[in-house]
Coordinates of C-alpha atoms in Angstrom, one line a residue:
M14 CA 76.1 165.9 33.1
S15 CA 72.5 166.6 34.0
P16 CA 71.4 167.0 37.7
A17 CA 69.6 163.8 37.5
E18 CA 72.7 161.9 36.3
G19 CA 74.8 163.3 39.1
A20 CA 72.3 162.8 41.9
D21 CA 73.1 160.5 44.8
P22 CA 70.8 157.5 44.3
R23 CA 70.5 157.2 48.1
R24 CA 68.6 160.5 48.2
G25 CA 65.7 158.8 46.4
L26 CA 65.2 156.3 49.2
P27 CA 62.0 156.6 51.2
S28 CA 61.9 157.5 54.9
V29 CA 61.4 154.7 57.4
E30 CA 57.8 155.8 58.0
A31 CA 57.0 155.9 54.3
L32 CA 58.5 152.4 53.8
V33 CA 56.6 151.0 56.7
T34 CA 53.3 152.4 55.4
A35 CA 54.0 151.0 51.9
A36 CA 55.0 147.6 53.2
H37 CA 51.8 147.5 55.3
R38 CA 49.7 148.1 52.2
K39 CA 51.5 145.2 50.4
L40 CA 50.5 142.9 53.2
D41 CA 46.9 144.0 52.8
G42 CA 45.8 142.7 56.2
R43 CA 46.5 139.0 55.3
D44 CA 49.2 138.6 58.0
P45 CA 49.1 139.9 61.6
V46 CA 52.3 141.9 61.4
T47 CA 53.0 144.5 64.0
R48 CA 54.2 148.0 63.1
D49 CA 57.3 147.5 65.3
L50 CA 58.3 144.5 63.2
L51 CA 57.9 146.4 60.0
T52 CA 59.8 149.4 61.4
A53 CA 62.8 147.2 62.4
L54 CA 62.9 145.5 59.0
A55 CA 62.5 148.8 57.2
R56 CA 65.4 150.3 59.0
A57 CA 67.6 147.3 58.3
R58 CA 66.8 147.2 54.6
L59 CA 67.3 151.0 54.2
A60 CA 70.7 150.7 55.9
E61 CA 71.7 148.0 53.5
A62 CA 70.5 150.1 50.5
R63 CA 72.5 153.1 51.6
E64 CA 75.6 150.9 52.2
R65 CA 75.6 149.5 48.7
D66 CA 74.3 152.6 46.8
D67 CA 71.1 150.8 45.9
R68 CA 69.2 152.3 43.0
G69 CA 66.2 150.1 43.6
T70 CA 62.7 151.7 43.8
A71 CA 60.8 152.4 46.9
D72 CA 58.1 149.9 45.7
K73 CA 60.7 147.1 45.5
L74 CA 61.9 147.9 49.0
A75 CA 58.3 147.7 50.3
V76 CA 57.8 144.3 48.7
T77 CA 61.1 143.1 50.2
V78 CA 60.1 144.3 53.7
A79 CA 56.6 142.8 53.4
E80 CA 57.9 139.4 52.2
E81 CA 60.5 139.2 55.0
A82 CA 57.9 140.0 57.6
R83 CA 55.7 137.2 56.2
R84 CA 58.6 134.7 56.3
L85 CA 59.5 135.6 59.9
L86 CA 55.9 135.1 61.1
R87 CA 55.4 131.9 59.2
G88 CA 58.8 130.5 60.0
T89 CA 61.3 128.7 57.7
L90 CA 61.2 125.4 59.5
V91 CA 58.2 123.7 57.8
P92 CA 57.2 120.1 57.1
V93 CA 58.4 118.8 53.8
I94 CA 57.8 115.6 51.8
N95 CA 61.1 113.7 51.4
A96 CA 61.0 112.1 47.9
T97 CA 64.8 111.8 47.7
G98 CA 64.8 108.1 48.8
V99 CA 67.4 109.0 51.4
A100 CA 65.8 107.8 54.7
L101 CA 68.2 109.6 57.0
Q102 CA 68.4 112.8 55.0
T103 CA 70.4 115.1 57.3
N104 CA 69.2 118.3 55.6
L105 CA 65.6 117.3 56.1
G106 CA 65.8 116.3 59.7
R107 CA 66.9 112.7 59.6
A108 CA 64.6 110.1 61.1
P109 CA 60.9 111.0 61.2
L110 CA 59.4 110.4 64.7
S111 CA 56.8 107.7 65.5
E112 CA 53.2 108.7 66.4
A113 CA 53.9 107.5 69.9
A114 CA 56.9 109.9 70.2
L115 CA 54.9 112.8 68.8
E116 CA 52.0 112.1 71.2
R117 CA 54.5 112.0 74.1
V118 CA 56.1 115.3 73.1
A119 CA 52.7 117.0 72.8
A120 CA 51.6 115.7 76.2
V121 CA 54.8 116.8 77.9
G122 CA 55.1 120.1 76.1
R123 CA 51.5 121.1 76.6
G124 CA 51.8 121.6 80.3
Y125 CA 54.1 120.7 83.2
S126 CA 55.9 117.4 83.5
S127 CA 57.9 115.2 86.0
L128 CA 61.2 116.3 84.3
E129 CA 63.2 116.6 87.5
F130 CA 60.6 115.5 90.1
D131 CA 60.1 112.2 91.8
L132 CA 56.3 111.8 92.1
E133 CA 56.7 108.8 94.5
R134 CA 58.9 110.7 97.0
G135 CA 57.7 114.2 96.3
R136 CA 61.1 115.6 95.8
R137 CA 63.6 116.6 93.2
S138 CA 65.2 113.9 91.0
E139 CA 67.7 113.6 88.2
R140 CA 66.5 114.8 84.8
S141 CA 66.9 111.7 82.7
I142 CA 66.7 109.0 85.4
S143 CA 63.7 107.3 83.8
L144 CA 65.4 107.3 80.4
S145 CA 68.6 105.9 81.9
R146 CA 66.6 103.0 83.3
T147 CA 65.0 102.3 80.0
L148 CA 68.4 102.2 78.3
E149 CA 69.8 100.0 81.0
A150 CA 66.9 97.6 80.4
L151 CA 67.8 97.5 76.7
L152 CA 71.6 97.4 77.0
G153 CA 72.2 95.9 80.4
V154 CA 74.3 98.9 81.5
P155 CA 73.6 102.5 82.6
A156 CA 73.8 105.4 80.2
V157 CA 73.7 109.2 79.9
V158 CA 71.9 111.2 77.2
V159 CA 73.2 114.4 75.6
N160 CA 72.1 116.6 72.7
N161 CA 74.0 114.8 69.9
N162 CA 76.7 112.2 69.4
A163 CA 79.5 114.8 68.9
A164 CA 78.5 115.9 72.4
S165 CA 78.8 112.3 73.6
L166 CA 82.4 112.2 72.6
V167 CA 83.3 115.7 73.9
L168 CA 81.7 114.9 77.3
S169 CA 83.5 111.5 77.6
L170 CA 86.9 112.8 76.7
F171 CA 86.5 115.9 78.9
A172 CA 85.4 113.9 81.9
L173 CA 87.8 110.9 81.5
A174 CA 90.8 112.1 79.5
R175 CA 91.2 115.9 79.9
G176 CA 94.9 116.7 79.9
K177 CA 95.8 113.1 79.0
E178 CA 96.5 111.1 75.9
V179 CA 93.9 109.3 73.8
I180 CA 95.1 106.8 71.2
V181 CA 93.2 106.6 67.9
S182 CA 93.9 104.9 64.6
R183 CA 94.8 107.2 61.7
G184 CA 92.3 105.4 59.6
E185 CA 89.5 106.5 62.1
L186 CA 90.2 110.3 62.2
I187 CA 86.8 111.0 60.6
E188 CA 85.1 114.2 59.6
I189 CA 81.4 114.3 60.4
G190 CA 78.7 116.6 58.9
G191 CA 79.3 120.3 58.8
S192 CA 83.1 119.9 58.5
F193 CA 83.6 118.9 62.1
R194 CA 86.7 116.7 62.4
L195 CA 87.5 114.3 65.2
P196 CA 90.9 116.0 66.0
D197 CA 89.1 119.3 66.5
V198 CA 86.5 117.7 68.7
M199 CA 89.2 116.1 70.8
R200 CA 91.1 119.3 71.1
I201 CA 88.0 121.1 72.5
S202 CA 87.7 118.4 75.2
G203 CA 91.2 119.0 76.4
A204 CA 92.4 115.5 75.5
R205 CA 95.6 115.0 73.6
L206 CA 95.3 113.0 70.3
V207 CA 97.9 110.3 69.7
E208 CA 97.7 108.8 66.1
V209 CA 98.8 105.3 65.4
G210 CA 98.9 103.0 62.4
T211 CA 98.3 104.1 58.9
T212 CA 95.3 105.2 56.9
N213 CA 94.4 101.7 55.8
R214 CA 96.1 99.4 58.4
T215 CA 96.3 99.5 62.2
R216 CA 97.3 96.6 64.5
A217 CA 97.0 96.0 68.2
A218 CA 100.8 96.4 68.4
D219 CA 100.5 100.0 67.1
Y220 CA 98.2 100.9 70.1
G221 CA 100.4 99.0 72.5
E222 CA 103.6 100.8 71.5
A223 CA 102.0 104.2 71.9
I224 CA 100.8 103.6 75.5
T225 CA 102.6 105.8 78.0
P226 CA 102.0 106.8 81.7
K227 CA 100.0 109.8 80.3
T228 CA 97.6 107.6 78.3
A229 CA 94.0 107.5 79.6
M230 CA 92.0 105.9 76.8
L231 CA 92.0 103.8 73.6
L232 CA 89.4 105.2 71.3
K233 CA 87.8 103.3 68.4
V234 CA 85.7 105.1 65.8
H235 CA 83.4 102.9 63.7
A236 CA 83.3 103.7 60.0
S237 CA 79.6 104.6 60.0
N238 CA 79.9 107.3 57.3
Y239 CA 82.8 106.1 55.1
Q240 CA 84.5 103.0 53.7
V241 CA 88.1 101.9 53.5
V242 CA 88.4 99.1 51.0
G243 CA 91.2 96.9 49.7
F244 CA 94.4 96.3 51.7
T245 CA 93.0 97.1 55.1
E246 CA 93.3 95.9 58.7
S247 CA 91.8 97.1 62.0
V248 CA 91.7 95.9 65.6
A249 CA 88.6 94.0 66.7
D250 CA 86.7 95.4 69.8
A251 CA 87.6 92.4 72.0
E252 CA 91.3 92.6 71.2
L253 CA 91.4 96.3 71.8
A254 CA 89.4 95.9 75.1
A255 CA 91.9 93.3 76.3
L256 CA 94.8 95.5 75.6
A257 CA 93.2 98.5 77.3
H258 CA 92.4 96.5 80.4
E259 CA 95.8 94.9 80.6
N260 CA 97.1 98.5 80.9
D261 CA 94.4 99.8 83.2
L262 CA 93.0 102.0 80.5
V263 CA 89.5 102.9 79.3
V264 CA 88.4 101.7 75.9
M265 CA 85.6 103.6 74.2
E266 CA 83.9 103.1 70.8
D267 CA 82.0 105.7 68.9
L268 CA 79.5 103.7 66.8
G269 CA 77.9 106.8 65.3
S270 CA 74.9 105.3 63.6
G271 CA 73.2 103.9 66.7
A272 CA 71.8 100.6 65.5
L273 CA 70.1 98.6 68.3
V274 CA 68.7 95.8 66.1
G275 CA 70.2 93.9 63.2
T276 CA 70.1 95.5 59.8
E277 CA 70.2 92.2 57.9
A278 CA 66.4 91.9 58.0
A279 CA 66.1 95.0 55.8
G280 CA 68.5 93.5 53.2
L281 CA 71.5 95.5 54.4
A282 CA 74.9 94.4 55.6
H283 CA 75.4 93.9 59.3
E284 CA 75.9 97.2 61.2
P285 CA 77.5 96.7 64.6
T286 CA 75.1 97.4 67.4
A287 CA 75.7 99.0 70.8
Q288 CA 75.1 95.5 72.3
D289 CA 77.8 94.0 70.1
A290 CA 80.4 96.5 71.4
L291 CA 79.5 96.1 75.0
A292 CA 79.5 92.3 74.7
A293 CA 83.1 92.5 73.3
G294 CA 84.3 94.3 76.4
V295 CA 84.2 97.9 75.4
D296 CA 83.9 100.1 78.5
L297 CA 81.9 102.9 76.9
V298 CA 79.9 103.0 73.6
A299 CA 78.5 106.2 72.1
F300 CA 75.9 106.5 69.4
S301 CA 73.3 108.7 67.8
A302 CA 69.6 108.5 68.5
D303 CA 68.4 110.1 65.3
K304 CA 70.0 107.8 62.9
L305 CA 69.4 104.0 62.9
M306 CA 67.7 104.2 66.3
G307 CA 65.0 106.2 64.5
G308 CA 64.5 108.8 67.3
P309 CA 65.1 112.5 67.9
Q310 CA 68.5 114.2 67.8
A311 CA 70.4 113.0 70.8
G312 CA 73.6 111.2 71.7
V313 CA 73.9 108.2 74.1
V314 CA 76.9 107.0 76.1
A315 CA 76.4 103.7 77.8
G316 CA 78.8 101.3 79.6
R317 CA 80.6 100.8 82.9
P318 CA 78.6 102.2 85.8
D319 CA 81.5 104.0 87.4
L320 CA 82.4 105.8 84.1
V321 CA 78.8 106.7 83.3
R322 CA 78.5 108.2 86.8
K323 CA 81.6 110.4 86.1
L324 CA 80.0 111.6 82.9
G325 CA 76.7 112.5 84.7
R326 CA 78.6 114.4 87.4
S327 CA 80.8 116.4 85.0
P328 CA 80.1 120.1 84.9
L329 CA 80.0 119.9 81.1
Y330 CA 77.1 117.5 81.2
R331 CA 74.7 120.3 82.3
A332 CA 75.6 122.3 79.2
L333 CA 75.1 119.3 76.9
R334 CA 72.0 117.6 78.4
P335 CA 68.8 117.5 76.3
D336 CA 65.5 119.2 77.0
K337 CA 62.2 117.7 78.0
M338 CA 60.9 117.5 74.4
T339 CA 63.9 115.4 73.3
L340 CA 63.7 113.2 76.4
A341 CA 60.0 112.6 75.8
A342 CA 60.5 111.6 72.1
L343 CA 63.4 109.4 73.0
E344 CA 61.6 107.6 75.8
A345 CA 58.7 106.8 73.4
T346 CA 61.1 105.6 70.7
L347 CA 63.0 103.3 73.1
G348 CA 59.6 102.0 74.3
A349 CA 59.1 100.5 70.8
Y350 CA 62.4 98.6 71.3
L351 CA 61.3 97.4 74.8
A352 CA 58.1 96.2 73.3
G353 CA 59.8 94.4 70.4
A354 CA 58.1 96.7 67.9
S355 CA 61.1 98.6 66.4
A356 CA 60.0 97.5 63.0
D357 CA 56.9 99.8 63.4
L358 CA 59.1 102.9 63.7
P359 CA 58.8 105.1 60.6
L360 CA 62.5 104.7 59.7
W361 CA 62.4 100.9 59.9
R362 CA 59.1 100.8 57.9
M363 CA 60.9 102.7 55.2
L364 CA 64.0 100.4 55.2
H365 CA 61.8 97.3 55.1
Q366 CA 59.5 98.5 52.3
D367 CA 59.6 95.9 49.5
P368 CA 60.3 96.8 45.9
A369 CA 56.8 95.8 44.8
T370 CA 55.3 98.3 47.1
T371 CA 57.5 101.1 45.9
K372 CA 56.6 100.2 42.3
A373 CA 52.9 100.3 42.9
R374 CA 53.2 103.7 44.5
A375 CA 55.3 105.1 41.7
E376 CA 52.8 103.9 39.2
G377 CA 50.1 105.7 41.0
W378 CA 52.0 108.9 40.9
A379 CA 52.6 108.4 37.1
V380 CA 48.9 108.1 36.6
A381 CA 48.2 111.3 38.6
A382 CA 50.9 113.2 36.8
G383 CA 49.7 112.0 33.4
Q384 CA 53.4 111.4 32.4
G385 CA 56.7 110.0 33.6
E386 CA 58.4 106.6 33.7
V387 CA 58.6 104.1 36.5
V388 CA 62.3 103.2 36.9
E389 CA 64.4 101.0 39.1
L390 CA 66.2 102.8 41.9
E391 CA 68.7 102.1 44.6
S392 CA 68.1 104.1 47.8
P393 CA 71.0 104.9 50.2
V394 CA 70.2 104.9 53.9
G395 CA 72.0 108.2 54.4
G396 CA 72.8 110.2 57.6
G397 CA 76.3 108.8 58.0
S398 CA 75.0 105.2 58.2
L399 CA 75.8 102.1 56.2
P400 CA 78.0 103.8 53.6
G401 CA 77.8 102.1 50.2
Q402 CA 74.7 100.1 51.2
T403 CA 71.5 100.6 49.1
L404 CA 68.0 99.3 49.0
K405 CA 66.4 98.3 45.7
G406 CA 63.1 99.7 44.7
F407 CA 61.2 101.8 42.1
G408 CA 60.5 105.5 41.6
L409 CA 59.0 108.0 39.1
A410 CA 61.3 109.7 36.6
L411 CA 60.0 112.9 34.9
G412 CA 61.4 114.7 31.8
G413 CA 64.8 114.2 30.3
P414 CA 67.3 116.2 28.2
G415 CA 65.6 119.0 26.4
A416 CA 62.2 118.5 28.1
R417 CA 60.0 121.5 28.9
P418 CA 59.6 122.4 31.7
S419 CA 63.2 121.6 32.6
A420 CA 64.1 119.3 35.5
D421 CA 65.4 122.3 37.5
T422 CA 62.1 124.1 36.9
V423 CA 59.9 121.1 38.0
A424 CA 62.1 120.4 41.0
R425 CA 61.8 124.1 42.0
R426 CA 58.1 124.1 41.6
L427 CA 57.8 121.0 43.8
R428 CA 59.9 122.6 46.5
R429 CA 57.8 125.8 46.4
G430 CA 54.5 123.9 46.7
S431 CA 52.4 123.5 49.9
P432 CA 53.6 121.1 51.3
P433 CA 57.0 121.3 49.7
V434 CA 58.2 118.1 47.9
V435 CA 61.9 117.6 47.8
A436 CA 63.0 115.3 44.9
R437 CA 66.4 114.8 43.3
I438 CA 67.7 115.3 39.7
H439 CA 69.7 112.7 37.8
D440 CA 70.6 112.8 34.1
D441 CA 68.3 115.9 33.6
R442 CA 65.3 114.0 35.1
V443 CA 63.4 114.6 38.3
I444 CA 63.4 111.5 40.4
L445 CA 60.8 110.8 43.1
D446 CA 61.4 107.8 45.3
P447 CA 58.4 106.5 47.3
R448 CA 60.5 104.8 49.9
T449 CA 60.9 107.9 52.0
V450 CA 57.4 109.3 51.4
L451 CA 55.0 108.5 54.2
P452 CA 52.0 106.5 53.0
D453 CA 49.5 109.2 53.9
Q454 CA 51.5 111.7 51.8
D455 CA 50.8 110.0 48.4
I456 CA 47.8 112.2 47.8
D457 CA 49.9 115.3 48.4
V458 CA 52.6 114.1 46.0
A459 CA 50.0 113.5 43.3
A460 CA 48.6 117.0 43.7
A461 CA 52.1 118.5 43.8
L462 CA 53.0 116.8 40.5
K463 CA 49.9 118.1 38.8
A464 CA 50.6 121.6 39.9
A465 CA 54.3 121.4 39.0
L466 CA 53.7 120.0 35.5
G467 CA 50.6 122.0 34.7

């Protein structure tokens, strides 16, 4: 064995100083990277190389450090064009905000704001009092706002049922995004889960037989992200509310999707609204703001004034309350509902977009790309809302089996463009759906197609 063959590959690694200098040359002054940042990255990459006996070259390490520094400075959270057709695409941030919401966020974030200050009285006030009044004007009952709908449920159970029993149908023990399951959420709150009924059928008698002196709440969870079909039965809100009130219990419904207006006008099945649940006698209703409401990520709990006050006074509320940026965006979004202009919110414009419009836009993309086929599509709403419901329209299909470049290659080129365009692949074809592409982004999509197919 020669000396070279027996040498420890780690001895060939550069020093921290040499790697920092080499990485700095790779950047060539194009990015304002500090030497401290390069030093920290160089040390981390060298430690990794020693740990795995890396035989890579010093030049390769320098490229890695330089590229990582660039990514950190530029950030990984960047605007993308959603051409998937899924309006509430969770991985892409769900509902896009309205111009009014963006303007309010910019105005509030640019300087100071009346976040917890009463301008009329000149003294401290509650953080979301203005928003609570807006929600009360819309729903007829007070509400509290937290940072997402899972937090709505945790706060409600913690404040109202900690150490007590909460009765839930087995058919409603849902799992939400990120593998978070309802039983786990309930366990965190300190409430004890009591399951009743079966996966497909639960009756009022099942709830009634499970009530004990330790019961605090009857919880109903709307099937906003799944469907149970066939031989099924569930208890209506009004019947469950009557049972709860007969036994001096709280009844709460987790609606999830957060519809405040009817979905029928968009050609979709009826999605229960918060107003529906409250009118049926439910004490508390919880829902998301970033789904069918079309606002920022937040959770809302609305209902009986005495219960809402308990939520707001809970020590857990402080840990779950939203920041000023979220409150500003949500207030502007709700303003559209107060003004009767919810159809102007970006999400609802997408859902109302007629097939003829999507076809014309797809045809324009095909002309720009110089290839492709305009095809009929069915777009899901997404984001755990209206499962099984789709909207008819048209989109652009590129390539096919054996085409060059391949569908994977084209989709990757689109994602790596500026701005990135996220499409989907079906049957070895890249599919771009205009429904979820904002109108002023058509030019960017056309340019991205030319670059990806060139």
